[in-house]
Coordinates of C-alpha atoms and ligand atoms in Angstrom, one line a residue:
X1 CA 185.9 46.9 70.3
X2 CA 182.7 45.4 70.5
X3 CA 181.4 43.3 67.2
X4 CA 177.6 42.6 66.9
X5 CA 175.4 42.0 63.6
X6 CA 173.0 44.8 64.2
X7 CA 173.8 48.1 66.1
X8 CA 171.0 50.1 67.1
X9 CA 171.5 53.6 68.4
X10 CA 168.3 54.5 70.6
X11 CA 165.7 52.6 72.4
X12 CA 162.3 54.3 71.6
X13 CA 159.8 53.0 69.3
X14 CA 162.0 53.0 66.3
X15 CA 164.7 51.2 67.7
X16 CA 163.1 48.6 69.9
X17 CA 160.9 47.4 66.7
X18 CA 163.5 47.2 64.7
X19 CA 165.5 45.2 67.3
X20 CA 162.8 42.7 67.9
X21 CA 162.6 41.9 64.0
X22 CA 166.3 41.9 63.7
X23 CA 166.9 39.4 66.9
X24 CA 166.2 36.0 65.2
X25 CA 168.8 36.9 62.6
X26 CA 171.8 37.7 64.6
X27 CA 173.3 39.5 67.6
X28 CA 171.8 42.9 68.3
X29 CA 173.4 45.7 70.5
X30 CA 171.0 48.3 71.6
X31 CA 172.9 51.6 72.7
X32 CA 170.8 54.2 74.6
X33 CA 172.0 57.2 76.4
X34 CA 170.2 57.1 79.4
X35 CA 167.8 54.5 81.2
X36 CA 166.3 52.3 78.4
X37 CA 162.8 53.7 78.6
X38 CA 163.8 57.3 78.7
X39 CA 162.8 58.6 75.2
X40 CA 160.2 60.9 73.4
X41 CA 158.4 57.7 72.8
X42 CA 157.7 57.3 76.5
X43 CA 156.0 60.7 76.8
X44 CA 153.7 60.4 73.9
X45 CA 150.1 60.9 75.1
X46 CA 147.5 61.2 72.3
X47 CA 148.1 57.9 70.5
X48 CA 148.9 56.3 67.2
X49 CA 147.0 57.1 64.0
X50 CA 145.6 54.1 62.1
X51 CA 142.6 53.0 60.0
X52 CA 140.7 50.7 62.2
X53 CA 137.2 51.6 61.7
X54 CA 134.6 51.0 59.2
X55 CA 133.7 54.7 59.1
X56 CA 137.1 55.6 58.0
X57 CA 139.4 54.8 54.9
X58 CA 142.8 54.7 53.9
X59 CA 142.0 57.3 51.4
X60 CA 140.7 59.8 54.1
X61 CA 143.9 59.3 56.3
X62 CA 146.2 59.9 53.3
X63 CA 144.2 63.1 52.3
X64 CA 144.3 64.4 56.0
X65 CA 148.2 63.7 56.1
X66 CA 148.7 65.4 52.7
X67 CA 146.6 68.3 53.7
X68 CA 148.5 68.9 56.8
X69 CA 151.9 68.7 55.0
X70 CA 151.0 71.6 52.9
X71 CA 152.3 70.3 49.5
X72 CA 155.6 68.8 50.7
X73 CA 154.7 65.2 51.5
X74 CA 155.8 62.2 49.1
X75 CA 152.3 60.8 48.4
X76 CA 153.7 57.3 47.6
X77 CA 155.3 57.2 51.2
X78 CA 152.2 58.5 52.7
X79 CA 150.3 55.8 51.2
X80 CA 152.7 52.9 52.1
X81 CA 153.0 54.0 55.9
X82 CA 149.1 54.7 56.1
X83 CA 148.1 51.2 54.4
X84 CA 150.6 49.1 56.4
X85 CA 149.8 50.9 59.8
X86 CA 146.9 48.5 60.8
X87 CA 149.1 45.2 60.3
X88 CA 151.8 46.9 62.5
X89 CA 149.2 47.9 65.0
X90 CA 148.0 44.1 65.2
X91 CA 151.6 43.3 66.0
X92 CA 151.9 45.6 68.9
X93 CA 148.7 44.1 70.4
X94 CA 150.1 40.6 69.7
X95 CA 153.0 41.8 71.9
X96 CA 151.0 42.7 74.5
X97 CA 150.2 46.4 74.1
X98 CA 147.2 47.4 75.8
X99 CA 145.1 50.1 74.0
X100 CA 142.0 51.8 75.6
X101 CA 138.9 50.0 74.6
X102 CA 135.2 51.2 74.5
X103 CA 132.8 50.9 77.4
X104 CA 129.9 49.7 75.1
X105 CA 130.2 46.4 73.1
X106 CA 130.7 46.7 69.3
X107 CA 128.0 45.5 66.9
X108 CA 129.0 41.8 67.1
X109 CA 128.9 42.2 70.9
X110 CA 132.8 42.1 71.2
X111 CA 135.2 44.6 72.6
X112 CA 136.2 47.6 70.2
X113 CA 139.2 49.9 70.3
X114 CA 138.6 53.4 71.6
X115 CA 139.5 56.0 69.0
X116 CA 140.3 59.5 69.9
X117 CA 140.3 62.6 67.6
X118 CA 142.9 64.8 67.1
X119 CA 143.6 68.3 65.1
X120 CA 143.6 67.8 61.4
X121 CA 142.0 64.1 61.3
X122 CA 138.6 64.3 59.6
X123 CA 137.6 60.8 61.5
X124 CA 138.1 59.3 65.0
X125 CA 141.3 57.3 64.2
X126 CA 143.8 57.7 67.1
X127 CA 144.4 54.5 68.9
X128 CA 145.6 55.2 72.6
X129 CA 146.2 54.0 76.1
X130 CA 144.3 56.5 78.0
X131 CA 146.7 59.6 77.8
X132 CA 149.8 57.5 78.5
X133 CA 150.2 55.6 74.9
X134 CA 153.9 56.0 74.7
X135 CA 154.6 54.5 78.0
X136 CA 152.5 51.5 77.4
X137 CA 154.4 51.1 73.9
X138 CA 157.8 51.0 75.9
X139 CA 156.4 48.7 78.4
X140 CA 155.3 46.3 75.7
X141 CA 158.3 46.6 73.4
X142 CA 160.9 46.4 76.4
X143 CA 158.9 43.3 77.9
X144 CA 159.1 41.6 74.7
X145 CA 162.9 42.5 74.3
X146 CA 163.8 41.1 77.7
X147 CA 162.7 37.6 76.4
X148 CA 165.3 37.9 73.6
X149 CA 168.7 36.5 74.4
X150 CA 170.0 37.8 71.3
X151 CA 169.7 41.6 72.2
X152 CA 171.9 43.3 74.8
X153 CA 171.1 46.9 75.9
X154 CA 173.9 49.3 76.8
X155 CA 172.3 51.8 78.9
X156 CA 174.2 55.2 79.6
X157 CA 176.0 54.8 76.6
X158 CA 175.9 57.9 74.1
X159 CA 176.8 57.5 70.4
X160 CA 179.5 59.8 69.8
X161 CA 180.1 59.5 65.8
X162 CA 179.7 57.2 63.2
X163 CA 182.6 55.0 62.1
X164 CA 182.9 54.9 58.2
X165 CA 184.9 53.3 55.7
X166 CA 185.8 56.9 54.4
X167 CA 186.9 57.7 58.0
X168 CA 189.3 54.5 58.4
X169 CA 190.7 55.0 55.0
X170 CA 188.9 52.2 53.1
X171 CA 188.4 52.6 49.4
X172 CA 184.6 51.1 49.1
X173 CA 182.7 54.3 49.1
X174 CA 181.3 55.6 52.1
X175 CA 179.9 52.6 54.1
X176 CA 178.9 52.5 57.9
X177 CA 180.9 50.1 59.8
X178 CA 179.7 51.0 63.3
X179 CA 179.9 53.8 65.8
X180 CA 182.1 55.2 68.5
X181 CA 180.2 55.1 71.8
X182 CA 181.0 56.9 75.3
X183 CA 180.0 55.1 78.1
X184 CA 179.2 57.7 80.6
X185 CA 179.6 55.6 84.0
X186 CA 183.1 54.5 83.0
X187 CA 184.0 57.7 81.0
X188 CA 185.4 55.3 78.1
X189 CA 184.9 55.4 74.4
X190 CA 184.0 52.1 72.6
X191 CA 184.2 51.2 69.0
X192 CA 180.9 49.3 68.4
X193 CA 181.1 47.5 65.0
X194 CA 178.2 46.0 62.9
X195 CA 177.4 45.7 59.1
X196 CA 173.9 47.3 60.0
X197 CA 173.5 50.3 62.0
X198 CA 170.3 51.7 62.7
X199 CA 169.9 55.7 63.8
X200 CA 166.8 55.7 66.0
X201 CA 167.9 58.6 68.3
X202 CA 164.8 60.7 68.0
X203 CA 164.4 64.5 67.5
X204 CA 166.0 67.8 68.6
X205 CA 163.5 69.6 70.7
X206 CA 166.2 70.6 73.3
X207 CA 167.6 73.0 70.7
X208 CA 164.8 75.5 71.9
X209 CA 164.4 77.1 75.1
X210 CA 160.9 75.7 75.5
X211 CA 160.1 72.0 74.5
X212 CA 157.8 69.2 75.3
X213 CA 160.5 66.9 74.6
X214 CA 162.6 65.2 77.6
X215 CA 166.5 65.9 78.0
X216 CA 167.5 63.1 75.5
X217 CA 166.4 65.0 72.4
X218 CA 169.4 66.9 71.6
X219 CA 169.7 65.9 67.8
X220 CA 172.3 63.7 68.2
X221 CA 171.4 61.4 65.3
X222 CA 171.1 64.2 62.8
X223 CA 174.3 65.7 63.8
X224 CA 176.1 62.3 63.8
X225 CA 174.9 61.4 60.3
X226 CA 175.6 65.0 58.8
X227 CA 179.2 64.7 60.1
X228 CA 179.4 61.4 58.5
X229 CA 178.4 62.7 55.2
X230 CA 174.8 61.8 54.9
X231 CA 172.0 64.1 53.4
X232 CA 169.8 66.0 55.7
X233 CA 166.6 67.6 54.8
X234 CA 163.8 70.0 55.8
X235 CA 165.1 70.9 59.2
X236 CA 163.2 74.1 58.8
X237 CA 160.0 72.4 59.7
X238 CA 160.1 72.1 63.5
X239 CA 156.6 71.6 64.9
X240 CA 155.7 73.6 67.8
X241 CA 153.0 72.0 70.0
X242 CA 150.4 74.6 70.8
X243 CA 149.5 73.5 74.4
X244 CA 152.5 73.0 76.7
X245 CA 151.5 73.5 80.5
X246 CA 152.6 77.1 81.5
X247 CA 153.8 76.9 85.1
X248 CA 157.0 77.9 86.7
X249 CA 157.8 74.5 88.0
X250 CA 156.7 72.4 85.1
X251 CA 159.3 71.3 82.9
X252 CA 158.1 70.4 79.6
X253 CA 154.7 69.0 80.4
X254 CA 152.3 68.5 77.3
X255 CA 148.6 68.9 77.3
X256 CA 147.8 66.5 74.7
X257 CA 145.8 67.6 71.6
X258 CA 143.2 65.0 72.4
X259 CA 141.9 67.6 75.1
X260 CA 141.1 69.8 72.1
X261 CA 139.7 66.7 70.4
X262 CA 137.4 65.9 73.2
X263 CA 136.1 69.6 73.1
X264 CA 138.6 71.7 75.1
X265 CA 138.6 75.3 73.8
X266 CA 141.4 77.7 73.5
X267 CA 140.6 81.3 75.2
X268 CA 142.4 84.5 75.6
X269 CA 143.3 85.9 79.3
X270 CA 139.6 87.7 79.0
X271 CA 138.1 84.4 78.6
X272 CA 137.2 84.9 75.0
X273 CA 137.5 82.1 72.5
X274 CA 139.7 83.3 69.5
X275 CA 140.6 80.6 67.3
X276 CA 137.2 81.2 65.1
X277 CA 139.3 84.4 63.9
X278 CA 142.0 82.1 62.6
X279 CA 140.6 79.0 61.0
X280 CA 137.2 77.2 60.2
X281 CA 138.1 74.2 62.5
X282 CA 138.6 76.6 65.5
X283 CA 140.7 74.9 68.1
X284 CA 141.1 71.7 66.0
X285 CA 142.8 73.3 63.5
X286 CA 146.1 72.2 62.5
X287 CA 148.8 72.4 64.9
X288 CA 151.0 75.2 62.9
X289 CA 148.0 77.5 62.6
X290 CA 147.1 76.9 66.2
X291 CA 150.6 77.5 67.6
X292 CA 150.8 80.7 65.5
X293 CA 147.2 81.8 66.5
X294 CA 148.4 81.5 70.1
X295 CA 151.9 83.4 69.5
X296 CA 149.9 86.2 67.8
X297 CA 147.1 86.3 70.7
X298 CA 150.3 86.3 73.3
X299 CA 152.1 89.0 71.5
X300 CA 148.9 91.4 70.9
X301 CA 148.0 91.2 74.5
X302 CA 151.5 90.8 76.2
X303 CA 150.3 87.7 78.1
X304 CA 152.6 85.0 79.0
X305 CA 150.2 82.2 78.2
X306 CA 146.4 81.5 76.9
X307 CA 143.9 79.1 78.5
X308 CA 142.7 75.7 77.4
X309 CA 139.2 75.1 79.0
X310 CA 137.7 71.7 79.0
X311 CA 135.7 72.5 82.4
X312 CA 132.3 72.2 80.3
X313 CA 132.8 68.5 80.2
X314 CA 131.6 66.1 82.9
X315 CA 134.4 65.7 85.7
X316 CA 134.3 61.8 85.6
X317 CA 134.8 61.7 81.9
X318 CA 137.8 64.1 82.0
X319 CA 139.3 62.2 84.9
X320 CA 138.9 59.0 83.1
X321 CA 140.0 60.2 79.5
X322 CA 143.0 62.3 80.9
X323 CA 144.3 60.6 84.1
X324 CA 147.9 61.4 83.8
X325 CA 147.0 65.2 82.6
X326 CA 144.4 65.5 85.4
X327 CA 147.0 64.2 88.1
X328 CA 149.9 66.2 86.9
X329 CA 148.1 69.5 86.7
X330 CA 146.5 68.7 90.2
X331 CA 150.1 68.6 91.5
X332 CA 150.7 72.0 90.4
X333 CA 147.5 73.2 92.1
X334 CA 145.1 73.2 88.8
X335 CA 142.1 71.2 88.9
X336 CA 141.3 70.7 85.2
X337 CA 137.8 69.9 85.8
X338 CA 136.9 73.2 87.4
X339 CA 139.3 75.7 85.7
X340 CA 140.9 76.4 82.6
X341 CA 144.6 75.1 81.8
X342 CA 147.2 77.7 81.4
X343 CA 149.1 76.8 78.2
X344 CA 152.0 78.1 75.8
X345 CA 153.4 76.5 72.4
X346 CA 156.7 74.8 72.9
X347 CA 159.1 73.0 70.4
X348 CA 157.6 69.5 69.8
X349 CA 158.5 67.5 66.6
X350 CA 161.4 67.6 64.1
X351 CA 159.7 67.0 60.6
X352 CA 163.1 66.9 58.8
X353 CA 165.9 65.0 59.4
X354 CA 168.4 62.3 57.9
X355 CA 167.0 61.8 54.4
X356 CA 165.7 58.3 53.8
X357 CA 163.4 56.4 51.7
X358 CA 160.4 54.3 53.2
X359 CA 162.6 51.5 54.0
X360 CA 164.8 53.7 56.1
X361 CA 168.1 53.4 53.9
X362 CA 170.3 56.6 54.1
X363 CA 172.7 57.4 51.4
X364 CA 175.6 56.0 53.5
X365 CA 175.6 52.2 52.9
X366 CA 175.0 50.1 55.9
X367 CA 173.2 53.0 57.8
X368 CA 169.6 53.2 58.4
X369 CA 167.6 55.8 60.0
X370 CA 164.0 55.3 61.3
X371 CA 161.5 57.5 63.6
X372 CA 161.9 61.2 64.4
X373 CA 165.5 61.3 63.3
X374 CA 164.7 60.5 59.7
X375 CA 162.8 62.5 56.8
X376 CA 160.9 60.0 54.8
X377 CA 158.7 62.6 53.2
X378 CA 155.6 61.3 55.3
X379 CA 155.2 64.7 57.1
X380 CA 156.1 67.2 54.4
X381 CA 156.1 70.6 55.8
X382 CA 153.9 69.7 58.9
X383 CA 153.1 66.6 60.8
X384 CA 149.6 65.4 61.2
X385 CA 149.0 64.5 64.8
X386 CA 149.9 60.8 66.0
X387 CA 151.4 60.1 62.5
X388 CA 154.9 59.9 64.0
X389 CA 154.5 56.6 66.2
X390 CA 152.7 55.2 63.0
X391 CA 155.8 56.1 60.8
X392 CA 158.4 54.7 63.3
X393 CA 156.5 51.4 63.6
X394 CA 155.9 50.9 59.8
X395 CA 159.4 52.1 58.7
X396 CA 161.3 50.0 61.5
X397 CA 159.6 46.7 60.1
X398 CA 160.5 47.8 56.7
X399 CA 164.0 48.6 57.6
X400 CA 164.5 45.4 59.1
X401 CA 163.2 43.5 56.2
X402 CA 165.5 45.3 54.0
X403 CA 168.5 44.9 56.1
X404 CA 167.8 41.2 56.2
X405 CA 167.4 40.7 52.8
X406 CA 170.7 42.5 52.0
X407 CA 173.9 40.9 52.0
X408 CA 175.5 42.0 55.4
X409 CA 179.0 43.1 54.7
X410 CA 181.1 42.3 57.5
X411 CA 184.4 44.1 57.7
X412 CA 187.8 43.3 59.2
X413 CA 189.1 46.5 58.8
X414 CA 191.4 47.9 61.4
X415 CA 189.1 50.5 63.3
X416 CA 191.2 53.1 65.0
X417 CA 191.1 53.9 68.7
X418 CA 189.3 56.9 69.8
X419 CA 191.4 59.9 70.2
X420 CA 190.3 62.8 72.4
X421 CA 191.7 65.7 74.3
X422 CA 192.9 64.8 77.9
X423 CA 192.9 68.2 79.6
X424 CA 190.3 68.9 82.4
X425 CA 189.6 72.2 83.7
X426 CA 186.8 72.5 85.9
X427 CA 186.8 76.3 85.8
X428 CA 185.9 76.0 82.1
X429 CA 182.8 73.8 82.5
X430 CA 180.9 77.3 82.6
X431 CA 181.5 77.4 78.9
X432 CA 179.4 74.2 78.3
X433 CA 176.5 75.5 80.4
X434 CA 176.6 79.0 79.1
X435 CA 176.5 77.9 75.5
X436 CA 173.9 75.4 76.0
X437 CA 171.6 78.3 77.3
X438 CA 172.8 80.8 74.6
X439 CA 172.0 78.4 71.7
X440 CA 168.5 77.4 73.0
X441 CA 167.5 81.1 73.7
X442 CA 168.9 82.3 70.6
X443 CA 166.8 79.6 68.7
X444 CA 163.8 80.6 70.6
X445 CA 164.0 84.4 69.9
X446 CA 165.2 84.1 66.5
X447 CA 164.3 81.0 64.8
X448 CA 160.9 80.2 66.5
X449 CA 157.3 80.2 65.2
X450 CA 157.6 83.3 63.3
X451 CA 160.8 84.0 61.4
X452 CA 162.3 86.9 59.3
X453 CA 165.3 86.9 57.4
X454 CA 167.1 89.2 59.5
X455 CA 166.5 87.0 62.5
X456 CA 167.7 84.0 60.8
X457 CA 170.9 85.9 59.9
X458 CA 171.5 86.9 63.3
X459 CA 171.0 83.4 64.7
X460 CA 173.2 82.1 61.9
X461 CA 176.2 84.2 62.9
X462 CA 175.8 83.5 66.6
X463 CA 175.6 80.0 66.2
X464 CA 178.7 79.9 64.0
X465 CA 180.7 81.8 66.9
X466 CA 179.4 79.3 69.5
X467 CA 180.6 76.3 67.4
X468 CA 184.0 77.7 66.9
X469 CA 184.4 77.8 70.6
X470 CA 182.7 74.4 71.0
X471 CA 185.1 72.9 68.6
X472 CA 187.9 74.1 70.5
X473 CA 186.8 72.9 73.7
X474 CA 185.9 69.5 72.2
X475 CA 189.4 68.7 70.9
X476 CA 191.2 69.9 74.1
X477 CA 189.1 68.5 76.9
X478 CA 188.0 65.1 77.9
X479 CA 184.6 64.1 76.6
X480 CA 181.4 64.5 78.6
X481 CA 177.9 63.8 77.9
X482 CA 177.2 67.5 78.3
X483 CA 179.8 68.4 75.8
X484 CA 178.9 65.8 73.2
X485 CA 175.2 67.0 73.5
X486 CA 176.2 70.6 73.3
X487 CA 178.1 70.0 70.0
X488 CA 175.2 68.3 68.7
X489 CA 172.5 70.7 69.5
X490 CA 174.8 73.5 68.0
X491 CA 174.8 71.4 64.8
X492 CA 171.2 70.7 64.9
X493 CA 170.6 74.7 65.5
X494 CA 172.9 75.3 62.3
X495 CA 171.1 72.9 60.2
X496 CA 167.6 74.4 61.1
X497 CA 168.8 77.8 60.5
X498 CA 170.4 76.8 56.9
X499 CA 167.4 75.0 55.8
X500 CA 165.1 77.8 56.7
X501 CA 167.6 80.3 55.0
X502 CA 167.2 78.1 51.7
X503 CA 163.4 78.3 51.6
X504 CA 162.2 81.5 50.3
X505 CA 158.5 81.0 51.2
X506 CA 156.1 80.2 54.1
X507 CA 154.7 76.8 54.2
X508 CA 153.4 74.7 56.7
X509 CA 155.6 75.2 59.9
X510 CA 158.0 77.5 58.2
X511 CA 156.6 80.9 58.5
X512 CA 158.8 84.0 57.4
X513 CA 157.4 87.4 57.4
X514 CA 159.7 88.4 54.5
X515 CA 158.0 85.7 52.4
X516 CA 154.4 85.2 53.9
X517 CA 153.0 83.1 51.3
X518 CA 153.8 79.6 49.8
X519 CA 155.5 79.9 46.6
X520 CA 154.4 77.4 44.3
X521 CA 158.0 76.8 42.7
X522 CA 158.9 75.4 46.0
X523 CA 156.1 73.0 46.2
X524 CA 157.6 69.4 46.4
X525 CA 161.2 71.1 46.9
X526 CA 163.2 69.8 49.8
X527 CA 165.9 71.9 51.5
X528 CA 168.8 69.4 51.5
X529 CA 172.1 69.7 53.1
X530 CA 175.4 67.7 52.8
X531 CA 178.6 68.2 54.5
Ligands
FAD601 C1 155.4 64.9 75.1 C2 155.3 64.5 73.7 C3 154.0 63.9 73.3 C4 153.9 63.1 72.2 N1 152.8 62.5 71.8 C5 152.8 61.7 70.7 C6 151.7 61.1 70.2 O1 150.4 61.2 71.0 N2 151.5 60.5 68.8 C7 152.6 60.4 68.1 O2 152.6 59.8 67.0 N3 153.6 61.3 68.5 C8 153.9 61.8 69.7 N4 155.0 62.3 70.0 C9 156.1 62.2 69.1 C10 156.8 60.9 69.4 O3 156.6 60.6 70.6 C11 158.1 60.8 68.8 O4 158.3 61.4 67.6 C12 158.4 59.4 68.7 O5 158.4 58.6 70.0 C13 160.0 59.3 68.4 O6 160.5 58.1 68.4 P1 161.9 57.4 68.2 O7 162.1 56.0 68.3 O8 162.3 57.8 66.9 O9 162.8 58.4 69.2 P2 162.5 58.4 70.9 O10 161.4 57.8 71.2 O11 162.9 59.9 71.3 O12 163.9 57.5 71.2 C14 165.1 58.2 71.1 C15 166.1 57.2 71.6 O13 167.6 57.4 71.2 C16 168.3 57.7 72.6 N5 169.5 58.6 72.1 C17 169.2 59.8 71.6 N6 170.5 60.3 71.3 C18 171.4 59.2 71.5 C19 172.9 58.9 71.3 N7 173.8 60.0 70.9 N8 173.2 57.7 71.8 C20 172.5 56.7 72.2 N9 171.4 57.0 72.5 C21 170.7 58.1 72.0 C22 167.3 58.2 73.5 O14 168.0 58.0 74.7 C23 166.1 57.4 73.3 O15 166.3 56.2 73.8 C24 155.1 63.0 71.2 C25 156.3 63.6 71.6 C26 156.4 64.2 72.9 C27 157.9 64.7 73.3

């Protein structure tokens, strides 16, 4: 058993920010399932939305967020996050984060931050580090963490399940005492205990066959919290990024929305712009509308992709503003300064998740959730671009303050040792890989950008069958990372389908042909699931 004051599951922006704030108050364990930098954060390109210019205002950022959220955001949460953004950005800069600056000096002759523009934002307000913002965030935070002797990082450790007082038979409600954690190098399961546990495990893009997310995004946090009895909400709102590179050899490479923000236009395979038929903002319409428009164009023409064209901009500008996208596409033989980029939509962001307030508190005492794993009410039915890094920064700060202000209830309870099956059967490993593929394809085909009641019912039945098989396998065989992740993507898939089935309307990212319009009775109503 390993005892700490703070147990943090995940080393993206949410987990690392919380860790830095907690470190001066106790011993911190960061448990992370791969290398410490491997996270969705590390791949964020566009940037962080925050009001930092005179032409912008909190009111405008709030309004843009509410508009994208299609009537489901919690306005008080939106206000808090938007208004506290600039202070948190300043902290990142103080830690050494280097945002891109404008070439020309500002009015007072000093350097000014360069502000990008993305879909749904009425002003330029995206702080970025070229097109590698997330990498720079991870670098700055991990560098600061390396100077904190109170923080210990456990790489290649995957959280399996939470340890709760209910599970160990204590009579004090349902309090989180820590987590069972699988060390994938030694193949051992450890019990980590702490009075405060933070879920910062990110999203669930890997539930879908095509995704912009890296392999870590298997919905572990949502599945773990659900099994422990926490409320989960709004999982039907999966954001599909409209523009993922379409190339047989490219695995989940995103073409940032900022490319459209800087003038890139979407065209069909005949070279004709099509977004004017779908929305007045054309290629810069909110993401759900752009993704559905591309889906519809592809279905109409039978094509496998559409084009994103930025060739009308000067080549030096493109190369300087998007060095990572330029280099990566070049690697696949596509010169984006001379030819359009083939793109398709792909699963990108989980707007729902573990229900929390703006301080990251869940309905299990001692358990906090922050970042993509959480559902605070900021995003509503559709996330405004670049609001997720902002949410993680602000809520991690608030969660740390809340945890530090509370009484940290330590436990002397006897934690039972981990029990697992001990059978090994290499022949049966095919069950794991087959079920992985089946869930991801089923979700893509039946629970994707456009849904129907029939498709949801089909998906629900198939996933329930697969879960039966996975459960049997889980209890009989020795655990592996693949098996743990499979069990979690199956649960995340189940939660997405059940939430989508509960919502009898189309709103934001949940588009169901059987109810093609929003139902006013469902405005401000979340779909909440609890075990
Ligand atoms: C390609 C791409 C581009 C993006 N661009 C932007 C952008 O420009 N602006 C923006 O605001 N947002 C962007 N996003 C979304 C944003 O990056 C994420 O929402 C955000 O980084 C999530 O941060 P997080 O800390 O919650 O989770 P993550 O950064 O995903 O970190 C999760 C961590 O948890 C670990 N983990 C997961 N499960 C377990 C487990 N069972 N046990 C232990 N550890 C576990 C992972 O290994 C990882 O360390 C983008 C996302 C992608 C994929």
